Amino acid sequence: MHERAGTVALPEDLIDVDDLIGAYYRNVPNVDEPTQRVAFGTSGHRGSSLTSSFNETHILAITQAIVEYRTEQGVTGPLFIGRDTHALSAPAEETALDVLAAHGVNVLADSNNSWVPTPSLSRAIVAYNADPAHASAQADGIIITPSHNPPQDGGFKYNPPHGGPADTDATKWIENRANDLIAGGNEGVERTNSDGKIGRYDFRTEYVNDLAKVIDFEAIQRAGVRIGADPLGGSSVEYWQAIADTYGIDLTVVNPNVDPRWPFMTLDWDGKIRMDPSSPSAMASVLAHRQDYDILTGNDADADRHGIVTPAHGLMNPNHYLAVAIDYLATHRPGWSADAGIGKTLVSSSMIDRVVASLGRKLDEVPVGFKWFVPGLSDGSVVFGGEESAGASFLTFEGTTWTTDKDGILLALLAAEIIAVTGRSPSHYYHDLVAKFGDPAYQRVDAPASPAQKAKLKALSGDAVTATELAGEPIVARLTEAPGNGAAIGGLKVVTENAWFAARPSGTEDVYKIYAESFKGPDHLAQVQAEAKQIVDAAMQ
């Protein structure tokens, strides 16, 4: 933990915005240097102009690759595009628009020339493509954001016609083509001035008006729930005020300031400015207002993540809130199919497993990454999908698709609905679940691993684990594929009756991550973590 974690950023912590944007246009990446290549992770390409990992050269090539990919896939409808409040997002959008205009793509950008949260863009794609009149010409989209990453970063993500994050086949194709273009000096990129060639779409009004299909605002208004919403300087800032005005609820935008340096943020655990609403250190300034509202919420820069703060218990653990949301929704959405499942990532709390079992619903456990929930949220076979890093979405009252990307605004509003309908705050609700199912201790830690060891961990089979017990309990499962869909998890999960651990290699550091949980208390969790390291280290030999 950094010595200044949780304290307000100082002038020396802030970026030089002019220098950052200047480097975007000035620096040219070297594709022979791995850190300067286009690399699509679970949330698109991310990097900084200061390290030549996110520059105009990248965006020209990526956008050209997306145009070619959508042509190959037969995507002929409009392309929705939006950006967040990071300093590099606006110049990246301008670059992308020039490439899209050169190819005659029917682009729909924000009619307010403002910021667009990730869930708003996903909702636009889903709603457009749900219209039978658009069946032969489906829409897709680009969202320009590095999510909760520090101010010096930029991000660029493609969402195909299903509205959610692109799968690996798509991102690998785009990544390879973009790097080939850059290696050739971007000679294959077409570009023109986009002025007058871009269409417009009112993302904010359409999204806010549609929220009544998925949240019970009448209950919130009747109960007089006092809501404080902190956008953390992100793209949801104008949305929150529009929600308050549209539905007449008692909602205050706690901090309406937008500054790409984020000088009002408190430093995260490692001393960096990071807009992570699930981090107590990053949310320290928000927590100072916890007694002023019945519910206080936070969102990251693109509003795909949520943070839930209650007066009595402060910032909720994301796993705890997911369990509460699932239990509440499954008992208060009569329009949902009883046969549809609940989706969770395999490193999310097994409290969710116990809640879902009590509800008589199927649990769909998938690998890390929200893209795995897209099929189920699209066809209604999954009513809720959530991951441990404070990202989730769920279906409308009627059981139709809302978004296929994470929606932090939606999950924040759900907390207010829970209070209005049950009279219990989400944190008190969670304590009710603990009384029924037990109190799990959960933690993620890192352990050192060489690149060769990480590669071996990623390719492990369950047979590589020879241990028969974990922390005094018989091992009942050794998983290298997710039970929900059979997809490789890129690591290992070991399960006992009352505990589990999962080990996954880091994509950026020489470590592997150990997620672990025990329903037998913190001491047992420590034993699980210690033995997990022994088991994984032996399997990687």
Coordinates of C-alpha atoms in Angstrom, one line a residue:
M1 CA 0.0 0.0 0.0
H2 CA 1.4 3.4 -1.0
E3 CA 2.0 5.8 1.8
R4 CA -0.3 8.4 0.2
A5 CA -3.1 6.0 -0.9
G6 CA -6.5 7.5 -0.2
T7 CA -5.2 11.1 -0.1
V8 CA -6.0 13.8 -2.6
A9 CA -3.7 14.0 -5.6
L10 CA -1.0 16.7 -5.5
P11 CA 0.1 18.9 -8.4
E12 CA 3.1 16.7 -9.0
D13 CA 0.8 13.7 -9.5
L14 CA -1.0 15.4 -12.4
I15 CA -0.4 14.9 -16.1
D16 CA 0.6 17.7 -18.5
V17 CA -2.4 17.5 -20.9
D18 CA -0.7 19.5 -23.7
D19 CA 2.3 17.3 -23.6
L20 CA 0.2 14.1 -23.6
I21 CA -1.8 15.2 -26.6
G22 CA 1.3 16.5 -28.4
A23 CA 2.9 13.1 -28.0
Y24 CA -0.2 11.5 -29.5
Y25 CA 0.5 13.2 -32.8
R26 CA 4.3 13.4 -32.5
N27 CA 5.4 9.9 -31.4
V28 CA 5.4 7.0 -33.9
P29 CA 5.4 3.5 -32.5
N30 CA 7.9 0.8 -33.5
V31 CA 6.1 -2.4 -34.1
D32 CA 9.2 -4.4 -33.5
E33 CA 9.0 -3.3 -29.9
P34 CA 6.3 -5.5 -28.2
T35 CA 5.1 -2.7 -25.9
Q36 CA 4.4 -0.4 -28.9
R37 CA 2.3 -2.8 -31.0
V38 CA -1.4 -2.9 -31.2
A39 CA -2.6 -5.4 -28.5
F40 CA -6.2 -6.1 -27.8
G41 CA -6.8 -7.3 -24.3
T42 CA -10.2 -8.1 -22.8
S43 CA -11.2 -4.4 -23.2
G44 CA -9.6 -3.3 -26.5
H45 CA -6.2 -1.7 -27.1
R46 CA -4.9 0.5 -24.3
G47 CA -1.7 2.5 -23.8
S48 CA -0.2 6.0 -23.5
S49 CA 1.1 8.4 -26.0
L50 CA 4.0 9.1 -23.6
T51 CA 5.3 5.5 -24.1
S52 CA 4.4 5.3 -27.8
S53 CA 1.7 2.7 -27.0
F54 CA -1.3 4.8 -27.9
N55 CA -0.7 7.3 -30.8
E56 CA -2.4 8.6 -33.9
T57 CA -0.6 5.9 -35.9
H58 CA -2.3 3.2 -33.8
I59 CA -5.7 4.7 -34.2
L60 CA -5.4 5.2 -37.9
A61 CA -4.4 1.6 -38.3
I62 CA -7.0 0.1 -35.9
T63 CA -9.8 2.1 -37.5
Q64 CA -8.8 1.0 -41.0
A65 CA -8.7 -2.6 -39.7
I66 CA -12.2 -2.3 -38.2
V67 CA -13.5 -0.9 -41.5
E68 CA -12.1 -3.9 -43.3
Y69 CA -13.3 -6.4 -40.7
R70 CA -16.9 -5.1 -40.7
T71 CA -16.9 -5.2 -44.5
E72 CA -15.6 -8.8 -44.4
Q73 CA -18.4 -9.7 -41.9
G74 CA -21.1 -8.0 -43.9
V75 CA -21.9 -5.3 -41.4
T76 CA -23.5 -2.6 -43.4
G77 CA -25.6 -0.6 -40.9
P78 CA -24.4 2.5 -39.0
L79 CA -21.4 2.6 -36.7
F80 CA -22.1 4.2 -33.3
I81 CA -19.0 5.9 -31.8
G82 CA -18.4 7.5 -28.4
R83 CA -15.7 8.7 -26.1
D84 CA -15.0 9.2 -22.4
T85 CA -13.3 12.0 -20.6
H86 CA -9.7 10.9 -20.8
A87 CA -7.5 13.5 -22.5
L88 CA -6.5 11.1 -25.4
S89 CA -10.1 10.2 -26.1
A90 CA -11.1 13.3 -28.1
P91 CA -8.1 13.3 -30.4
A92 CA -8.5 9.6 -31.0
E93 CA -12.2 10.1 -31.9
E94 CA -11.2 12.8 -34.4
T95 CA -8.7 10.4 -36.0
A96 CA -11.1 7.6 -36.2
L97 CA -13.8 9.8 -37.7
D98 CA -11.5 10.8 -40.5
V99 CA -10.8 7.2 -41.5
L100 CA -14.5 6.2 -41.2
A101 CA -15.5 9.1 -43.3
A102 CA -13.0 8.2 -46.0
H103 CA -14.7 4.8 -46.4
G104 CA -18.2 6.3 -46.5
V105 CA -19.2 4.5 -43.2
N106 CA -22.6 5.8 -41.9
V107 CA -21.2 7.0 -38.5
L108 CA -23.4 8.2 -35.7
A109 CA -21.6 10.3 -33.1
D110 CA -23.1 12.1 -30.1
S111 CA -25.5 14.9 -31.0
N112 CA -24.4 16.8 -28.0
N113 CA -20.7 16.5 -29.0
S114 CA -20.2 15.2 -25.5
W115 CA -19.1 12.0 -23.6
V116 CA -20.7 8.6 -24.1
P117 CA -20.6 5.9 -21.4
T118 CA -19.8 2.4 -22.6
P119 CA -23.3 1.1 -21.6
S120 CA -25.0 3.9 -23.5
L121 CA -23.1 2.9 -26.7
S122 CA -24.0 -0.8 -26.1
R123 CA -27.6 0.1 -25.5
A124 CA -27.7 2.1 -28.8
I125 CA -26.4 -0.9 -30.8
V126 CA -28.8 -3.4 -29.1
A127 CA -31.9 -1.2 -29.5
Y128 CA -31.1 -0.4 -33.2
N129 CA -30.5 -4.0 -34.1
A130 CA -33.6 -5.2 -32.3
D131 CA -35.8 -3.3 -34.8
P132 CA -36.9 -5.9 -37.5
A133 CA -36.5 -3.1 -40.1
H134 CA -32.8 -3.2 -39.5
A135 CA -32.3 -7.0 -39.8
S136 CA -30.5 -6.7 -43.1
A137 CA -28.2 -3.8 -42.1
Q138 CA -27.0 -4.3 -38.5
A139 CA -25.1 -1.7 -36.5
D140 CA -21.9 -1.9 -34.6
G141 CA -19.7 0.5 -32.6
I142 CA -16.5 1.9 -31.3
I143 CA -16.1 3.1 -27.8
I144 CA -12.9 5.2 -27.0
T145 CA -11.9 4.7 -23.4
P146 CA -9.3 3.0 -21.2
S147 CA -12.0 2.6 -18.5
H148 CA -10.7 3.2 -15.0
N149 CA -7.0 3.5 -16.1
P150 CA -4.9 6.5 -15.1
P151 CA -5.3 9.9 -16.9
Q152 CA -2.3 9.4 -19.2
D153 CA -3.9 6.3 -20.8
G154 CA -6.1 6.0 -23.9
G155 CA -8.3 3.1 -25.0
F156 CA -10.0 1.9 -28.2
K157 CA -12.6 -0.9 -28.3
Y158 CA -14.8 -2.4 -31.0
N159 CA -18.3 -3.7 -30.2
P160 CA -19.8 -5.8 -33.0
P161 CA -23.5 -6.1 -33.8
H162 CA -24.3 -8.0 -30.6
G163 CA -23.4 -4.8 -28.7
G164 CA -20.8 -6.2 -26.3
P165 CA -17.1 -6.6 -26.3
A166 CA -15.7 -8.3 -29.5
D167 CA -14.6 -11.9 -29.1
T168 CA -11.1 -13.1 -29.6
D169 CA -11.5 -14.0 -33.2
A170 CA -12.5 -10.5 -34.0
T171 CA -9.9 -8.7 -31.9
K172 CA -7.0 -10.9 -33.1
W173 CA -8.0 -10.2 -36.7
I174 CA -8.1 -6.4 -36.1
E175 CA -4.9 -6.5 -34.0
N176 CA -2.9 -8.4 -36.7
R177 CA -4.2 -6.2 -39.6
A178 CA -3.5 -3.0 -37.6
N179 CA 0.1 -4.1 -36.9
D180 CA 0.6 -5.0 -40.5
L181 CA -0.6 -1.6 -41.6
I182 CA 1.7 0.2 -39.1
A183 CA 4.7 -2.0 -40.3
G184 CA 4.0 -0.7 -43.8
G185 CA 3.9 2.9 -42.7
N186 CA 0.1 3.0 -42.7
E187 CA 0.2 3.3 -46.5
G188 CA -3.0 1.2 -46.6
V189 CA -4.9 3.6 -44.5
E190 CA -7.5 5.9 -46.2
R191 CA -8.3 9.2 -44.5
T192 CA -10.2 12.4 -45.2
N193 CA -11.5 15.4 -43.3
S194 CA -14.7 14.2 -41.6
D195 CA -16.3 17.6 -41.3
G196 CA -19.9 17.5 -42.5
K197 CA -19.7 13.7 -43.2
I198 CA -20.8 12.4 -39.7
G199 CA -24.3 11.7 -38.6
R200 CA -25.6 12.3 -35.1
Y201 CA -27.4 10.4 -32.4
D202 CA -28.7 11.5 -29.0
F203 CA -27.1 8.8 -26.9
R204 CA -28.0 10.5 -23.6
T205 CA -31.7 11.0 -24.2
E206 CA -32.3 7.6 -25.7
Y207 CA -30.5 5.8 -22.9
V208 CA -32.1 7.7 -20.1
N209 CA -35.6 7.4 -21.5
D210 CA -35.1 3.6 -21.9
L211 CA -34.0 3.1 -18.3
A212 CA -37.7 2.9 -17.3
K213 CA -37.7 -0.5 -19.0
V214 CA -35.2 -1.9 -16.5
I215 CA -35.4 0.1 -13.2
D216 CA -38.5 0.8 -11.0
F217 CA -38.2 4.6 -10.8
E218 CA -41.8 5.0 -9.4
A219 CA -40.8 2.9 -6.3
I220 CA -37.6 5.1 -5.9
Q221 CA -39.6 8.3 -6.1
R222 CA -42.4 7.1 -3.8
A223 CA -39.9 6.0 -1.1
G224 CA -38.0 9.3 -1.4
V225 CA -34.6 7.5 -1.5
R226 CA -31.8 10.1 -1.3
I227 CA -29.2 9.2 -3.9
G228 CA -25.7 10.7 -4.2
A229 CA -24.0 9.9 -7.5
D230 CA -20.3 10.6 -8.1
P231 CA -19.2 10.2 -11.7
L232 CA -15.5 10.4 -10.6
G233 CA -14.9 12.9 -13.4
G234 CA -16.2 10.4 -16.0
S235 CA -18.6 10.2 -18.9
S236 CA -21.7 9.6 -16.8
V237 CA -21.8 13.1 -15.3
E238 CA -24.4 14.6 -17.6
Y239 CA -26.4 11.3 -17.6
W240 CA -26.9 11.4 -13.8
Q241 CA -28.4 14.9 -13.9
A242 CA -30.6 13.9 -16.9
I243 CA -31.8 10.9 -14.9
A244 CA -32.7 13.1 -11.9
D245 CA -34.6 15.5 -14.2
T246 CA -36.4 12.9 -16.2
Y247 CA -37.7 10.7 -13.3
G248 CA -38.1 13.3 -10.6
I249 CA -36.0 11.4 -8.0
D250 CA -34.0 12.8 -5.2
L251 CA -30.6 12.5 -6.8
T252 CA -27.6 14.7 -6.4
V253 CA -24.5 14.7 -8.6
V254 CA -22.0 14.8 -5.8
N255 CA -19.0 16.0 -7.9
P256 CA -19.9 17.3 -11.4
N257 CA -16.4 18.4 -12.2
V258 CA -14.6 17.0 -15.3
D259 CA -10.9 17.6 -15.6
P260 CA -8.7 15.2 -17.7
R261 CA -6.0 15.5 -15.0
W262 CA -8.4 14.2 -12.3
P263 CA -7.0 16.6 -9.6
F264 CA -9.9 15.8 -7.3
M265 CA -9.3 12.1 -7.1
T266 CA -7.7 10.4 -4.1
L267 CA -4.8 8.1 -5.0
D268 CA -5.3 4.4 -5.4
W269 CA -3.6 1.7 -3.4
D270 CA -0.4 2.0 -5.5
G271 CA -0.2 5.8 -5.4
K272 CA -1.6 6.2 -8.9
I273 CA -4.7 8.2 -10.0
R274 CA -7.2 5.5 -11.0
M275 CA -10.9 6.0 -11.3
D276 CA -11.8 2.6 -9.8
P277 CA -15.2 2.8 -8.0
S278 CA -14.5 -0.6 -6.3
S279 CA -11.3 0.6 -4.6
P280 CA -11.6 2.1 -1.1
S281 CA -8.5 4.2 -1.7
A282 CA -9.7 5.7 -5.0
M283 CA -13.2 6.2 -3.4
A284 CA -11.9 7.9 -0.2
S285 CA -13.3 11.3 -1.1
V286 CA -16.7 9.8 -2.0
L287 CA -16.8 7.9 1.3
A288 CA -16.5 11.2 3.2
H289 CA -20.2 11.8 2.1
R290 CA -21.6 8.4 3.1
Q291 CA -23.8 9.8 5.8
D292 CA -25.4 12.4 3.5
Y293 CA -27.4 10.0 1.4
D294 CA -29.4 6.7 1.7
I295 CA -27.2 5.4 -1.1
L296 CA -24.0 6.8 -2.6
T297 CA -22.6 5.5 -5.9
G298 CA -19.5 5.9 -8.0
N299 CA -18.6 5.1 -11.6
D300 CA -15.4 4.8 -13.5
A301 CA -14.5 7.0 -16.5
D302 CA -16.7 5.1 -19.0
A303 CA -19.4 4.1 -16.4
D304 CA -19.1 0.4 -17.0
R305 CA -18.2 -0.2 -13.4
H306 CA -20.1 0.6 -10.2
G307 CA -19.2 1.3 -6.6
I308 CA -21.9 1.1 -3.9
V309 CA -21.6 3.0 -0.6
T310 CA -24.0 2.7 2.3
P311 CA -24.1 4.9 5.4
A312 CA -23.7 2.0 7.8
H313 CA -21.0 0.0 6.1
G314 CA -19.2 2.2 3.6
L315 CA -18.0 0.8 0.2
M316 CA -19.4 -2.6 -0.4
N317 CA -17.2 -5.4 -1.7
P318 CA -18.2 -6.0 -5.4
N319 CA -18.8 -9.7 -4.7
H320 CA -21.2 -8.9 -1.9
Y321 CA -23.2 -6.5 -4.0
L322 CA -23.4 -9.0 -6.9
A323 CA -24.9 -11.6 -4.6
V324 CA -27.5 -9.0 -3.3
A325 CA -28.4 -7.9 -6.8
I326 CA -28.9 -11.5 -8.0
D327 CA -31.1 -12.4 -5.0
Y328 CA -33.2 -9.3 -5.3
L329 CA -33.7 -9.4 -9.0
A330 CA -34.5 -13.0 -9.2
T331 CA -37.4 -12.4 -6.7
H332 CA -38.6 -9.1 -8.1
R333 CA -38.6 -9.6 -11.9
P334 CA -41.7 -11.8 -12.6
G335 CA -41.3 -11.3 -16.4
W336 CA -38.0 -13.2 -16.4
S337 CA -38.0 -16.8 -17.6
A338 CA -37.7 -19.3 -14.7
D339 CA -35.4 -21.4 -16.9
A340 CA -32.8 -18.7 -17.6
G341 CA -29.5 -18.8 -15.7
I342 CA -27.4 -16.5 -13.7
G343 CA -23.9 -15.8 -15.1
K344 CA -20.8 -15.2 -13.0
T345 CA -17.0 -15.3 -13.7
L346 CA -15.2 -18.2 -12.1
V347 CA -13.3 -15.9 -9.8
S348 CA -16.4 -14.3 -8.3
S349 CA -17.5 -15.3 -4.8
S350 CA -19.1 -18.7 -4.3
M351 CA -21.7 -16.8 -2.1
I352 CA -23.3 -16.3 -5.6
D353 CA -23.3 -20.1 -6.1
R354 CA -25.2 -20.6 -2.8
V355 CA -27.7 -17.8 -3.6
V356 CA -28.4 -19.1 -7.1
A357 CA -28.9 -22.6 -5.8
S358 CA -31.4 -21.4 -3.2
L359 CA -33.3 -19.6 -6.0
G360 CA -33.5 -22.9 -8.0
R361 CA -31.8 -21.3 -11.0
K362 CA -28.9 -22.6 -13.1
L363 CA -25.5 -21.1 -12.5
D364 CA -23.4 -20.3 -15.7
E365 CA -19.8 -20.0 -14.5
V366 CA -17.6 -18.6 -17.3
P367 CA -14.0 -17.4 -17.7
V368 CA -12.8 -13.9 -16.8
G369 CA -14.1 -11.3 -19.2
F370 CA -17.6 -9.8 -19.8
K371 CA -17.6 -11.0 -23.4
W372 CA -18.6 -14.5 -22.1
F373 CA -22.0 -13.2 -21.0
V374 CA -22.8 -11.7 -24.4
P375 CA -24.6 -14.8 -25.9
G376 CA -26.8 -15.4 -22.8
L377 CA -27.7 -11.7 -22.4
S378 CA -28.5 -11.6 -26.1
D379 CA -30.9 -14.6 -26.3
G380 CA -32.3 -14.3 -22.8
S381 CA -30.8 -17.6 -21.6
V382 CA -28.9 -15.6 -18.9
V383 CA -30.9 -13.0 -17.0
F384 CA -27.9 -11.5 -15.2
G385 CA -24.2 -11.5 -15.8
G386 CA -21.7 -10.2 -13.3
E387 CA -17.9 -10.2 -12.6
E388 CA -15.9 -9.7 -9.5
S389 CA -14.4 -6.4 -10.7
A390 CA -17.7 -4.5 -10.2
G391 CA -19.2 -5.0 -13.7
A392 CA -22.6 -6.4 -14.5
S393 CA -25.8 -6.1 -16.6
F394 CA -29.2 -7.7 -16.6
L395 CA -32.4 -8.0 -18.7
T396 CA -35.3 -5.6 -18.9
F397 CA -38.5 -6.1 -16.9
E398 CA -39.9 -8.0 -20.0
G399 CA -36.9 -10.3 -20.2
T400 CA -35.4 -8.7 -23.3
T401 CA -31.8 -7.6 -23.8
W402 CA -30.8 -4.3 -22.1
T403 CA -27.0 -4.1 -22.7
T404 CA -24.4 -6.7 -23.6
D405 CA -21.6 -4.7 -22.0
K406 CA -21.2 -3.8 -18.3
D407 CA -23.5 -1.0 -17.1
G408 CA -22.3 0.8 -13.9
I409 CA -25.2 3.3 -14.1
L410 CA -27.8 0.5 -14.1
L411 CA -26.2 -1.3 -11.1
A412 CA -26.0 1.9 -9.2
L413 CA -29.7 2.7 -9.8
L414 CA -30.6 -0.8 -8.8
A415 CA -29.2 -0.2 -5.3
A416 CA -31.7 2.7 -4.9
E417 CA -34.5 0.4 -6.1
I418 CA -33.5 -2.3 -3.6
I419 CA -33.8 0.3 -0.7
A420 CA -37.1 1.6 -2.0
V421 CA -38.8 -1.9 -2.4
T422 CA -37.3 -3.8 0.5
G423 CA -36.5 -1.0 3.0
R424 CA -33.1 -2.6 3.4
S425 CA -29.8 -1.1 2.3
P426 CA -27.7 -3.4 0.0
S427 CA -25.2 -3.9 2.8
H428 CA -27.9 -4.9 5.3
Y429 CA -29.4 -7.1 2.7
Y430 CA -26.0 -8.8 2.3
H431 CA -25.8 -9.5 6.1
D432 CA -29.2 -11.2 5.7
L433 CA -27.5 -13.5 3.1
V434 CA -24.6 -14.1 5.4
A435 CA -27.0 -15.3 8.1
K436 CA -28.5 -17.8 5.7
F437 CA -25.4 -19.0 3.8
G438 CA -22.3 -18.2 5.8
D439 CA -19.6 -15.5 5.8
P440 CA -16.9 -16.0 3.2
A441 CA -13.4 -14.5 3.4
Y442 CA -12.2 -13.5 -0.1
Q443 CA -8.9 -12.1 -1.3
R444 CA -6.7 -11.8 -4.4
V445 CA -2.9 -11.9 -4.0
D446 CA 0.0 -12.1 -6.5
A447 CA 2.9 -14.6 -6.7
P448 CA 6.1 -14.4 -8.8
A449 CA 6.3 -16.4 -12.1
S450 CA 8.6 -16.3 -15.1
P451 CA 7.2 -15.9 -18.6
A452 CA 7.8 -19.6 -19.2
Q453 CA 5.9 -20.5 -16.0
K454 CA 3.0 -18.2 -16.9
A455 CA 2.7 -19.9 -20.3
K456 CA 2.6 -23.3 -18.7
L457 CA 0.0 -22.1 -16.2
K458 CA -2.2 -20.8 -19.0
A459 CA -2.0 -24.2 -20.7
L460 CA -2.5 -26.4 -17.7
S461 CA -4.9 -29.4 -17.5
G462 CA -6.6 -30.4 -14.3
D463 CA -4.5 -33.6 -14.4
A464 CA -1.4 -31.5 -13.6
V465 CA -2.7 -31.1 -10.0
T466 CA -1.7 -34.2 -8.0
A467 CA -2.9 -32.9 -4.6
T468 CA -6.0 -34.5 -3.1
E469 CA -6.7 -32.0 -0.3
L470 CA -6.7 -28.3 0.1
A471 CA -6.5 -26.8 3.5
G472 CA -7.8 -29.9 5.2
E473 CA -10.7 -30.6 2.8
P474 CA -10.9 -33.0 -0.1
I475 CA -10.6 -31.5 -3.5
V476 CA -13.9 -32.0 -5.4
A477 CA -13.0 -30.2 -8.7
R478 CA -9.9 -29.3 -10.7
L479 CA -10.9 -27.0 -13.4
T480 CA -9.1 -25.6 -16.5
E481 CA -12.3 -25.1 -18.4
A482 CA -15.3 -23.1 -17.2
P483 CA -18.3 -25.2 -16.2
G484 CA -20.8 -22.8 -17.8
N485 CA -19.5 -22.9 -21.4
G486 CA -16.5 -25.2 -21.6
A487 CA -14.2 -22.4 -22.5
A488 CA -10.6 -22.5 -21.4
I489 CA -10.0 -20.4 -18.3
G490 CA -6.4 -19.7 -19.0
G491 CA -5.3 -21.0 -15.6
L492 CA -6.6 -23.3 -12.9
K493 CA -9.4 -23.5 -10.3
V494 CA -9.4 -25.9 -7.4
V495 CA -12.6 -26.4 -5.4
T496 CA -13.5 -28.0 -2.0
E497 CA -16.8 -28.0 -0.2
N498 CA -16.0 -24.7 1.7
A499 CA -13.2 -23.1 -0.2
W500 CA -11.6 -22.6 -3.6
F501 CA -8.7 -20.9 -5.3
A502 CA -8.1 -19.9 -8.9
A503 CA -4.7 -19.0 -10.4
R504 CA -4.3 -17.0 -13.6
P505 CA -1.2 -15.5 -15.2
S506 CA -0.9 -11.7 -15.4
G507 CA -0.8 -10.3 -18.9
T508 CA 1.5 -7.5 -18.0
E509 CA 3.7 -8.5 -15.1
D510 CA 5.9 -11.5 -14.1
V511 CA 3.3 -12.8 -11.6
Y512 CA 0.3 -14.9 -11.4
K513 CA -2.9 -13.9 -9.6
I514 CA -4.3 -16.1 -6.9
Y515 CA -8.0 -15.6 -6.2
A516 CA -9.2 -17.5 -3.1
E517 CA -12.2 -17.8 -0.8
S518 CA -13.1 -19.7 2.3
F519 CA -16.4 -20.0 4.2
K520 CA -14.4 -21.1 7.2
G521 CA -12.9 -17.7 8.0
P522 CA -9.7 -15.6 7.4
D523 CA -7.3 -18.1 9.0
H524 CA -8.5 -20.9 6.7
L525 CA -8.3 -18.5 3.8
A526 CA -4.6 -17.9 4.6
Q527 CA -4.1 -21.6 4.6
V528 CA -5.8 -22.0 1.3
Q529 CA -3.6 -19.2 -0.2
A530 CA -0.4 -20.8 1.1
E531 CA -1.3 -24.3 -0.2
A532 CA -2.6 -22.8 -3.5
K533 CA 0.9 -21.4 -4.2
Q534 CA 2.5 -24.8 -3.5
I535 CA 0.0 -26.6 -5.8
V536 CA 0.4 -24.1 -8.6
D537 CA 4.2 -23.9 -8.3
A538 CA 4.4 -27.7 -8.4
A539 CA 2.1 -27.8 -11.5
M540 CA 4.3 -25.2 -13.3
Q541 CA 7.5 -27.2 -12.9

